[in-house]
Amino acid sequence: MIKTELIRKFTDTYGQAPQAVFFCPGRVNLIGEHIDYNGGLVMPCAITLGTLLCLAPNQEKVFRFKSLNFEEEAVIPMQESYTKEGKDWYNYPLGVINELLKDYTIPVGFDFLFSGNIPIGSGLSSSASIEVLTAYALASYLNLDIDKLSLVKLSKYVENNFIGLNSGIMDQFAVAFGEKAKAMLLNCDTLDFKQVDCEIGDHELIIINTNKPRELAESKYNERVAECEAALAALNQEIHLNNLCELNAEKFALHSHLITDETVLKRATHVIRENDRVGLAAKALNAGNLEEFGRLMFASHDSLQNLYEVSGEELDTLVAFCANYAGVTGARMTGAGFGGCAIALVKKESLEDFELKIKADYLQKIGYACEVYKSEIGHGVSAI
């Protein structure tokens, strides 16, 4: 939806024009999956799919939440604090308001209208997009003395403690700090980051949605977090670590005998090797070596499939097709898994044929359709 149309719908809905309009992208993670909560390196980028928000203050001392993507809406009176209300989408902006109120004054109620083109439940961080968008919009409109990094941390806190998902900080960081045509090499322990040129030449970044929705807070995501914590506890019998990713593969091999649970060992092995792959991937991108980058993408998916066990039949079907299609240089699941999306680097000359054939293959093997999106690497949250 374009800005002018959303403004018109806001005016029709609330009887007043919006006072400001903001945009926050979704993200894909090019490589480095299930690393953020283990203190390692990830390589996300913002995408051009995202969420728009129109807002205006009201005099009724209420927060009105409406979205063009969901039927559910809410009118919630202003109060000192809030708790999660069921599973509805508006818990994400409500959680942000609840967290802002701990340190700042929100003097008036607000009317909100959201509209996004990120497929819901696709693993492209629609939740982080809404959280960071709400935080940035309110901070900007109210001139709150809070920097972007603090907004990122606040949004992560909402995801962890208001929504109940034990995720890391990568998603919020990527949608806030993304830059056009850049990937972000982010250390999730120190939050140090640098932008990496992501020139993919005669390729396009393609997103393939399995159309298998995920509800991460109810999935095995939190279980994987617990398994990594168990691995860390076992290793700390002999060495002192704050995070699994403080070890590289060589050092891990010296101490992996401490992890006696086979499943926990598999999880830790993925984390250590995946963290090493991110460093190699950054070097490959800097050198313009897309073939090596693509090889690392496929290796990442294999590890997520067999060691971390978070992919599933749908994602594996997409990546297997890509591995056998000559016009694809690399592919992998992106996001937490359990459904959601895969990404692929596809040669531009093959795009039309690729889309037709992967859709047909997926439909024949899975029984329902996937969706294919072309996306550029875009900028982070902003007023528009």
CSV table of C-alpha atoms in Angstrom, one decimal:
chain,number,residue,atom,x,y,z
A,1,MET,CA,0.0,0.0,0.0
A,2,ILE,CA,1.3,3.4,-0.9
A,3,LYS,CA,1.5,6.3,1.6
A,4,THR,CA,-1.3,8.4,0.0
A,5,GLU,CA,-3.8,5.6,0.1
A,6,LEU,CA,-3.0,4.8,3.7
A,7,ILE,CA,-3.4,8.5,4.6
A,8,ARG,CA,-6.8,8.4,3.0
A,9,LYS,CA,-7.9,5.3,4.8
A,10,PHE,CA,-6.7,6.8,8.1
A,11,THR,CA,-8.8,9.9,7.5
A,12,ASP,CA,-11.8,7.9,6.6
A,13,THR,CA,-11.4,5.7,9.7
A,14,TYR,CA,-10.7,8.3,12.3
A,15,GLY,CA,-12.2,11.4,10.9
A,16,GLN,CA,-9.0,13.3,11.0
A,17,ALA,CA,-5.8,13.3,9.0
A,18,PRO,CA,-2.7,11.6,10.4
A,19,GLN,CA,0.0,13.8,11.8
A,20,ALA,CA,2.9,11.6,10.7
A,21,VAL,CA,3.7,8.5,8.7
A,22,PHE,CA,6.5,6.1,9.3
A,23,PHE,CA,7.9,3.0,7.7
A,24,CYS,CA,9.8,0.0,9.1
A,25,PRO,CA,11.1,-2.9,6.9
A,26,GLY,CA,11.1,-6.6,7.5
A,27,ARG,CA,14.4,-8.5,7.3
A,28,VAL,CA,16.0,-11.6,6.0
A,29,ASN,CA,19.1,-13.1,7.5
A,30,LEU,CA,21.5,-14.0,4.8
A,31,ILE,CA,23.4,-16.4,7.1
A,32,GLY,CA,23.9,-17.0,10.8
A,33,GLU,CA,20.7,-18.7,12.0
A,34,HIS,CA,19.9,-19.3,15.7
A,35,ILE,CA,23.1,-17.4,16.6
A,36,ASP,CA,21.7,-14.2,18.0
A,37,TYR,CA,20.7,-15.6,21.4
A,38,ASN,CA,24.1,-17.4,21.5
A,39,GLY,CA,26.2,-14.3,21.3
A,40,GLY,CA,27.6,-14.8,17.9
A,41,LEU,CA,27.8,-13.2,14.4
A,42,VAL,CA,24.8,-12.8,12.1
A,43,MET,CA,24.4,-11.2,8.7
A,44,PRO,CA,20.9,-9.8,8.3
A,45,CYS,CA,19.7,-7.1,5.9
A,46,ALA,CA,16.6,-5.0,5.8
A,47,ILE,CA,14.3,-5.6,2.8
A,48,THR,CA,11.9,-3.4,0.9
A,49,LEU,CA,8.8,-5.3,2.2
A,50,GLY,CA,7.7,-3.7,5.4
A,51,THR,CA,5.1,-1.9,7.5
A,52,LEU,CA,3.6,1.5,7.3
A,53,LEU,CA,2.1,3.4,10.2
A,54,CYS,CA,-0.1,6.5,10.3
A,55,LEU,CA,-0.8,8.1,13.7
A,56,ALA,CA,-2.4,11.1,15.2
A,57,PRO,CA,-3.1,12.1,18.8
A,58,ASN,CA,-6.7,12.0,20.1
A,59,GLN,CA,-8.4,13.8,23.0
A,60,GLU,CA,-10.3,10.7,24.3
A,61,LYS,CA,-7.3,9.4,26.3
A,62,VAL,CA,-7.4,6.0,24.5
A,63,PHE,CA,-5.1,4.1,22.2
A,64,ARG,CA,-6.9,2.9,19.1
A,65,PHE,CA,-5.2,0.1,17.2
A,66,LYS,CA,-6.4,-0.8,13.7
A,67,SER,CA,-4.6,-2.7,10.9
A,68,LEU,CA,-5.5,-3.3,7.3
A,69,ASN,CA,-3.9,-6.8,7.7
A,70,PHE,CA,-6.0,-8.0,10.6
A,71,GLU,CA,-9.7,-8.0,11.5
A,72,GLU,CA,-9.0,-7.5,15.2
A,73,GLU,CA,-8.9,-4.0,16.5
A,74,ALA,CA,-8.8,-2.5,19.9
A,75,VAL,CA,-9.7,0.7,21.9
A,76,ILE,CA,-7.6,0.7,25.1
A,77,PRO,CA,-7.8,3.4,27.7
A,78,MET,CA,-4.7,5.2,28.8
A,79,GLN,CA,-3.3,3.8,32.0
A,80,GLU,CA,0.0,3.4,33.9
A,81,SER,CA,0.8,-0.1,32.6
A,82,TYR,CA,-0.5,-2.9,30.5
A,83,THR,CA,-0.4,-6.7,30.2
A,84,LYS,CA,-0.7,-8.9,27.2
A,85,GLU,CA,-4.3,-9.4,26.0
A,86,GLY,CA,-4.6,-12.9,24.3
A,87,LYS,CA,-2.8,-13.5,21.1
A,88,ASP,CA,-4.0,-10.5,19.0
A,89,TRP,CA,-1.5,-8.5,16.8
A,90,TYR,CA,-2.0,-5.3,18.7
A,91,ASN,CA,-0.1,-6.8,21.7
A,92,TYR,CA,3.1,-5.8,19.9
A,93,PRO,CA,2.4,-2.0,19.8
A,94,LEU,CA,0.7,-2.2,23.2
A,95,GLY,CA,3.8,-3.9,24.7
A,96,VAL,CA,6.0,-1.0,23.3
A,97,ILE,CA,3.7,1.6,24.9
A,98,ASN,CA,3.9,-0.3,28.2
A,99,GLU,CA,7.7,-0.3,28.1
A,100,LEU,CA,8.0,3.4,27.1
A,101,LEU,CA,5.7,4.3,30.0
A,102,LYS,CA,8.3,3.0,32.5
A,103,ASP,CA,10.6,5.9,31.7
A,104,TYR,CA,8.6,8.4,29.6
A,105,THR,CA,5.3,10.2,29.7
A,106,ILE,CA,2.9,9.7,26.8
A,107,PRO,CA,0.6,12.7,27.5
A,108,VAL,CA,-2.3,11.9,25.1
A,109,GLY,CA,-4.0,9.0,23.5
A,110,PHE,CA,-3.2,8.0,19.9
A,111,ASP,CA,-5.0,6.7,16.9
A,112,PHE,CA,-2.9,4.1,15.0
A,113,LEU,CA,-3.4,2.6,11.5
A,114,PHE,CA,-0.9,-0.1,10.4
A,115,SER,CA,-0.5,-1.6,7.0
A,116,GLY,CA,2.2,-4.1,5.9
A,117,ASN,CA,3.1,-6.2,3.0
A,118,ILE,CA,5.3,-8.7,5.0
A,119,PRO,CA,3.6,-12.1,4.8
A,120,ILE,CA,2.4,-12.8,8.4
A,121,GLY,CA,4.1,-15.8,10.0
A,122,SER,CA,6.7,-16.0,7.2
A,123,GLY,CA,9.8,-15.5,9.3
A,124,LEU,CA,10.6,-12.1,7.8
A,125,SER,CA,10.2,-10.3,11.1
A,126,SER,CA,6.8,-8.7,10.9
A,127,SER,CA,6.7,-8.6,14.7
A,128,ALA,CA,10.0,-6.8,15.0
A,129,SER,CA,8.9,-4.4,12.2
A,130,ILE,CA,5.8,-3.5,14.2
A,131,GLU,CA,7.7,-3.1,17.5
A,132,VAL,CA,10.5,-0.9,16.2
A,133,LEU,CA,8.0,1.1,14.0
A,134,THR,CA,5.8,1.9,17.0
A,135,ALA,CA,8.7,2.7,19.3
A,136,TYR,CA,10.4,4.9,16.7
A,137,ALA,CA,7.2,6.7,15.7
A,138,LEU,CA,6.2,7.6,19.3
A,139,ALA,CA,9.7,8.6,20.2
A,140,SER,CA,9.9,10.8,17.1
A,141,TYR,CA,6.5,12.3,17.4
A,142,LEU,CA,6.8,13.1,21.1
A,143,ASN,CA,10.5,14.1,20.9
A,144,LEU,CA,11.5,11.6,23.5
A,145,ASP,CA,15.2,11.6,24.5
A,146,ILE,CA,15.9,8.1,23.4
A,147,ASP,CA,18.4,6.9,20.7
A,148,LYS,CA,17.8,4.2,18.1
A,149,LEU,CA,19.9,1.6,19.9
A,150,SER,CA,17.8,2.0,23.0
A,151,LEU,CA,14.6,1.6,20.9
A,152,VAL,CA,16.1,-1.6,19.5
A,153,LYS,CA,16.8,-2.9,23.1
A,154,LEU,CA,13.3,-1.8,24.2
A,155,SER,CA,11.7,-3.7,21.3
A,156,LYS,CA,13.6,-6.8,22.1
A,157,TYR,CA,12.5,-6.6,25.7
A,158,VAL,CA,8.9,-6.4,24.6
A,159,GLU,CA,9.4,-9.5,22.4
A,160,ASN,CA,11.0,-11.4,25.3
A,161,ASN,CA,8.9,-10.3,28.3
A,162,PHE,CA,5.6,-9.0,27.0
A,163,ILE,CA,5.0,-11.4,24.1
A,164,GLY,CA,7.0,-14.3,25.6
A,165,LEU,CA,9.4,-15.3,22.9
A,166,ASN,CA,13.1,-15.8,24.0
A,167,SER,CA,14.6,-14.4,20.8
A,168,GLY,CA,17.8,-12.5,20.4
A,169,ILE,CA,18.3,-8.9,19.2
A,170,MET,CA,19.0,-9.5,15.5
A,171,ASP,CA,15.6,-8.8,14.1
A,172,GLN,CA,15.0,-5.5,15.8
A,173,PHE,CA,18.6,-4.4,15.1
A,174,ALA,CA,18.3,-5.2,11.4
A,175,VAL,CA,15.0,-3.4,10.8
A,176,ALA,CA,16.3,-0.3,12.7
A,177,PHE,CA,19.8,0.0,11.3
A,178,GLY,CA,19.6,-1.5,7.8
A,179,GLU,CA,21.1,0.4,4.9
A,180,LYS,CA,20.3,0.1,1.2
A,181,ALA,CA,22.4,-2.5,-0.7
A,182,LYS,CA,24.2,-3.4,2.6
A,183,ALA,CA,24.3,-6.5,4.7
A,184,MET,CA,25.0,-6.1,8.4
A,185,LEU,CA,27.7,-8.0,10.2
A,186,LEU,CA,26.4,-7.9,13.7
A,187,ASN,CA,28.1,-9.3,16.9
A,188,CYS,CA,25.0,-10.1,19.0
A,189,ASP,CA,27.1,-10.2,22.2
A,190,THR,CA,28.8,-6.8,22.0
A,191,LEU,CA,26.3,-5.2,19.5
A,192,ASP,CA,29.3,-4.0,17.4
A,193,PHE,CA,28.4,-4.0,13.8
A,194,LYS,CA,29.6,-2.9,10.4
A,195,GLN,CA,27.9,-2.7,7.0
A,196,VAL,CA,29.1,-5.0,4.3
A,197,ASP,CA,28.7,-4.2,0.6
A,198,CYS,CA,26.1,-6.6,-0.8
A,199,GLU,CA,26.6,-6.3,-4.5
A,200,ILE,CA,25.1,-9.4,-6.1
A,201,GLY,CA,25.6,-8.3,-9.7
A,202,ASP,CA,23.7,-10.5,-12.1
A,203,HIS,CA,21.7,-12.1,-9.3
A,204,GLU,CA,18.5,-11.2,-7.5
A,205,LEU,CA,17.6,-11.9,-3.9
A,206,ILE,CA,14.5,-14.1,-4.0
A,207,ILE,CA,12.3,-14.9,-1.1
A,208,ILE,CA,10.2,-18.0,-1.3
A,209,ASN,CA,7.4,-18.3,1.3
A,210,THR,CA,6.3,-21.9,2.2
A,211,ASN,CA,2.9,-20.6,3.2
A,212,LYS,CA,3.2,-22.7,6.3
A,213,PRO,CA,2.5,-20.2,9.1
A,214,ARG,CA,4.6,-20.2,12.3
A,215,GLU,CA,3.7,-19.1,15.8
A,216,LEU,CA,7.1,-18.9,17.3
A,217,ALA,CA,6.0,-18.4,20.9
A,218,GLU,CA,4.2,-21.7,20.7
A,219,SER,CA,6.8,-23.5,18.6
A,220,LYS,CA,10.0,-25.3,19.6
A,221,TYR,CA,11.9,-22.0,19.4
A,222,ASN,CA,12.1,-21.7,23.2
A,223,GLU,CA,13.0,-25.3,23.4
A,224,ARG,CA,16.1,-24.7,21.2
A,225,VAL,CA,17.1,-21.8,23.4
A,226,ALA,CA,16.9,-24.1,26.5
A,227,GLU,CA,19.0,-26.7,24.7
A,228,CYS,CA,21.7,-24.2,24.0
A,229,GLU,CA,21.6,-23.1,27.6
A,230,ALA,CA,22.1,-26.8,28.6
A,231,ALA,CA,25.1,-27.0,26.3
A,232,LEU,CA,26.6,-23.9,27.8
A,233,ALA,CA,26.2,-25.2,31.3
A,234,ALA,CA,27.9,-28.5,30.4
A,235,LEU,CA,30.9,-26.7,28.8
A,236,ASN,CA,31.2,-24.5,31.9
A,237,GLN,CA,32.0,-27.5,34.0
A,238,GLU,CA,35.5,-27.1,32.5
A,239,ILE,CA,35.8,-23.7,31.0
A,240,HIS,CA,34.2,-20.3,31.5
A,241,LEU,CA,31.9,-19.0,28.8
A,242,ASN,CA,29.2,-16.4,28.7
A,243,ASN,CA,28.0,-17.6,25.3
A,244,LEU,CA,28.5,-20.6,23.1
A,245,CYS,CA,29.9,-18.5,20.3
A,246,GLU,CA,32.9,-17.6,22.3
A,247,LEU,CA,34.3,-20.9,21.0
A,248,ASN,CA,35.3,-21.7,17.4
A,249,ALA,CA,35.1,-25.2,15.9
A,250,GLU,CA,38.7,-26.1,16.9
A,251,LYS,CA,38.3,-25.1,20.6
A,252,PHE,CA,34.8,-26.7,20.7
A,253,ALA,CA,36.3,-30.0,19.6
A,254,LEU,CA,38.6,-30.0,22.7
A,255,HIS,CA,35.6,-29.6,25.1
A,256,SER,CA,32.6,-31.1,23.3
A,257,HIS,CA,33.0,-34.4,25.3
A,258,LEU,CA,31.4,-32.5,28.3
A,259,ILE,CA,28.1,-32.5,26.5
A,260,THR,CA,26.8,-36.0,27.0
A,261,ASP,CA,23.3,-35.5,25.7
A,262,GLU,CA,23.4,-36.3,21.9
A,263,THR,CA,20.6,-33.8,21.0
A,264,VAL,CA,22.2,-31.0,22.9
A,265,LEU,CA,25.5,-31.8,21.3
A,266,LYS,CA,23.9,-31.5,17.8
A,267,ARG,CA,22.5,-28.1,18.7
A,268,ALA,CA,25.8,-26.8,20.0
A,269,THR,CA,27.7,-28.1,17.0
A,270,HIS,CA,25.4,-26.2,14.7
A,271,VAL,CA,25.8,-23.0,16.6
A,272,ILE,CA,29.6,-23.2,16.6
A,273,ARG,CA,29.9,-24.1,13.0
A,274,GLU,CA,27.3,-21.6,11.8
A,275,ASN,CA,29.1,-18.8,13.7
A,276,ASP,CA,32.3,-19.6,11.8
A,277,ARG,CA,30.4,-19.7,8.5
A,278,VAL,CA,29.2,-16.1,9.0
A,279,GLY,CA,32.8,-14.8,9.2
A,280,LEU,CA,33.7,-16.8,6.1
A,281,ALA,CA,30.6,-15.4,4.3
A,282,ALA,CA,31.6,-11.8,5.1
A,283,LYS,CA,35.0,-12.4,3.6
A,284,ALA,CA,33.3,-14.0,0.5
A,285,LEU,CA,31.0,-11.0,0.0
A,286,ASN,CA,33.9,-8.5,0.5
A,287,ALA,CA,35.8,-10.4,-2.2
A,288,GLY,CA,32.8,-10.5,-4.5
A,289,ASN,CA,32.9,-14.3,-4.4
A,290,LEU,CA,29.2,-15.2,-4.8
A,291,GLU,CA,30.0,-18.8,-5.5
A,292,GLU,CA,31.6,-19.3,-2.1
A,293,PHE,CA,28.9,-17.3,-0.5
A,294,GLY,CA,26.3,-19.6,-2.1
A,295,ARG,CA,28.2,-22.7,-0.9
A,296,LEU,CA,28.1,-21.4,2.6
A,297,MET,CA,24.3,-20.7,2.3
A,298,PHE,CA,23.7,-24.3,1.3
A,299,ALA,CA,25.9,-25.6,4.1
A,300,SER,CA,24.0,-23.4,6.6
A,301,HIS,CA,20.7,-25.0,5.5
A,302,ASP,CA,22.1,-28.5,5.8
A,303,SER,CA,23.2,-27.8,9.4
A,304,LEU,CA,19.8,-26.3,10.3
A,305,GLN,CA,18.1,-29.3,8.8
A,306,ASN,CA,20.2,-32.0,10.3
A,307,LEU,CA,21.8,-30.6,13.4
A,308,TYR,CA,19.4,-28.0,14.7
A,309,GLU,CA,16.3,-29.6,13.2
A,310,VAL,CA,14.3,-26.4,12.6
A,311,SER,CA,13.6,-26.6,8.9
A,312,GLY,CA,10.9,-29.1,8.0
A,313,GLU,CA,9.6,-30.7,4.8
A,314,GLU,CA,8.4,-27.5,3.2
A,315,LEU,CA,11.7,-25.6,3.6
A,316,ASP,CA,13.7,-28.6,2.7
A,317,THR,CA,11.7,-29.1,-0.5
A,318,LEU,CA,12.4,-25.5,-1.6
A,319,VAL,CA,16.2,-25.7,-0.9
A,320,ALA,CA,16.5,-29.1,-2.5
A,321,PHE,CA,15.0,-27.7,-5.7
A,322,CYS,CA,17.4,-24.7,-5.6
A,323,ALA,CA,20.4,-27.1,-5.1
A,324,ASN,CA,19.5,-28.8,-8.3
A,325,TYR,CA,18.6,-25.8,-10.4
A,326,ALA,CA,21.5,-24.4,-12.4
A,327,GLY,CA,20.5,-20.8,-12.1
A,328,VAL,CA,20.7,-20.7,-8.3
A,329,THR,CA,24.0,-19.9,-6.7
A,330,GLY,CA,22.9,-20.4,-3.1
A,331,ALA,CA,19.8,-21.0,-1.0
A,332,ARG,CA,18.8,-21.6,2.6
A,333,MET,CA,15.9,-21.2,5.1
A,334,THR,CA,15.9,-17.8,6.7
A,335,GLY,CA,14.6,-16.9,10.1
A,336,ALA,CA,13.8,-19.3,12.9
A,337,GLY,CA,12.4,-22.0,10.7
A,338,PHE,CA,9.4,-24.2,11.6
A,339,GLY,CA,7.9,-22.9,8.3
A,340,GLY,CA,8.3,-19.4,7.0
A,341,CYS,CA,10.6,-18.6,4.1
A,342,ALA,CA,13.7,-19.6,2.2
A,343,ILE,CA,16.0,-17.2,0.3
A,344,ALA,CA,17.9,-17.8,-2.9
A,345,LEU,CA,20.4,-16.0,-5.0
A,346,VAL,CA,19.1,-16.5,-8.5
A,347,LYS,CA,20.6,-15.4,-11.7
A,348,LYS,CA,18.5,-12.7,-13.3
A,349,GLU,CA,18.4,-14.5,-16.7
A,350,SER,CA,16.7,-17.5,-15.0
A,351,LEU,CA,14.1,-15.7,-12.8
A,352,GLU,CA,11.0,-16.4,-14.9
A,353,ASP,CA,11.8,-20.0,-15.5
A,354,PHE,CA,12.9,-20.5,-11.8
A,355,GLU,CA,9.6,-19.1,-10.5
A,356,LEU,CA,7.5,-21.3,-12.7
A,357,LYS,CA,9.4,-24.5,-11.9
A,358,ILE,CA,9.9,-24.1,-8.2
A,359,LYS,CA,6.1,-23.3,-7.8
A,360,ALA,CA,5.2,-26.4,-9.8
A,361,ASP,CA,7.7,-28.6,-7.9
A,362,TYR,CA,6.5,-27.4,-4.5
A,363,LEU,CA,2.8,-27.8,-5.3
A,364,GLN,CA,3.4,-31.3,-6.6
A,365,LYS,CA,5.4,-32.4,-3.5
A,366,ILE,CA,3.7,-30.4,-0.7
A,367,GLY,CA,0.1,-30.1,-2.0
A,368,TYR,CA,-0.3,-26.4,-1.7
A,369,ALA,CA,1.3,-23.3,-3.3
A,370,CYS,CA,4.4,-21.4,-2.3
A,371,GLU,CA,4.9,-17.7,-3.1
A,372,VAL,CA,7.9,-16.1,-4.7
A,373,TYR,CA,9.0,-12.5,-4.0
A,374,LYS,CA,11.8,-10.4,-5.5
A,375,SER,CA,13.2,-8.0,-2.9
A,376,GLU,CA,15.9,-5.4,-2.8
A,377,ILE,CA,18.0,-4.7,0.3
A,378,GLY,CA,16.4,-1.6,1.8
A,379,HIS,CA,16.8,1.0,4.5
A,380,GLY,CA,15.8,0.8,8.2
A,381,VAL,CA,13.0,2.5,10.1
A,382,SER,CA,12.3,6.1,9.1
A,383,ALA,CA,9.7,8.8,8.8
A,384,ILE,CA,8.3,9.2,5.3
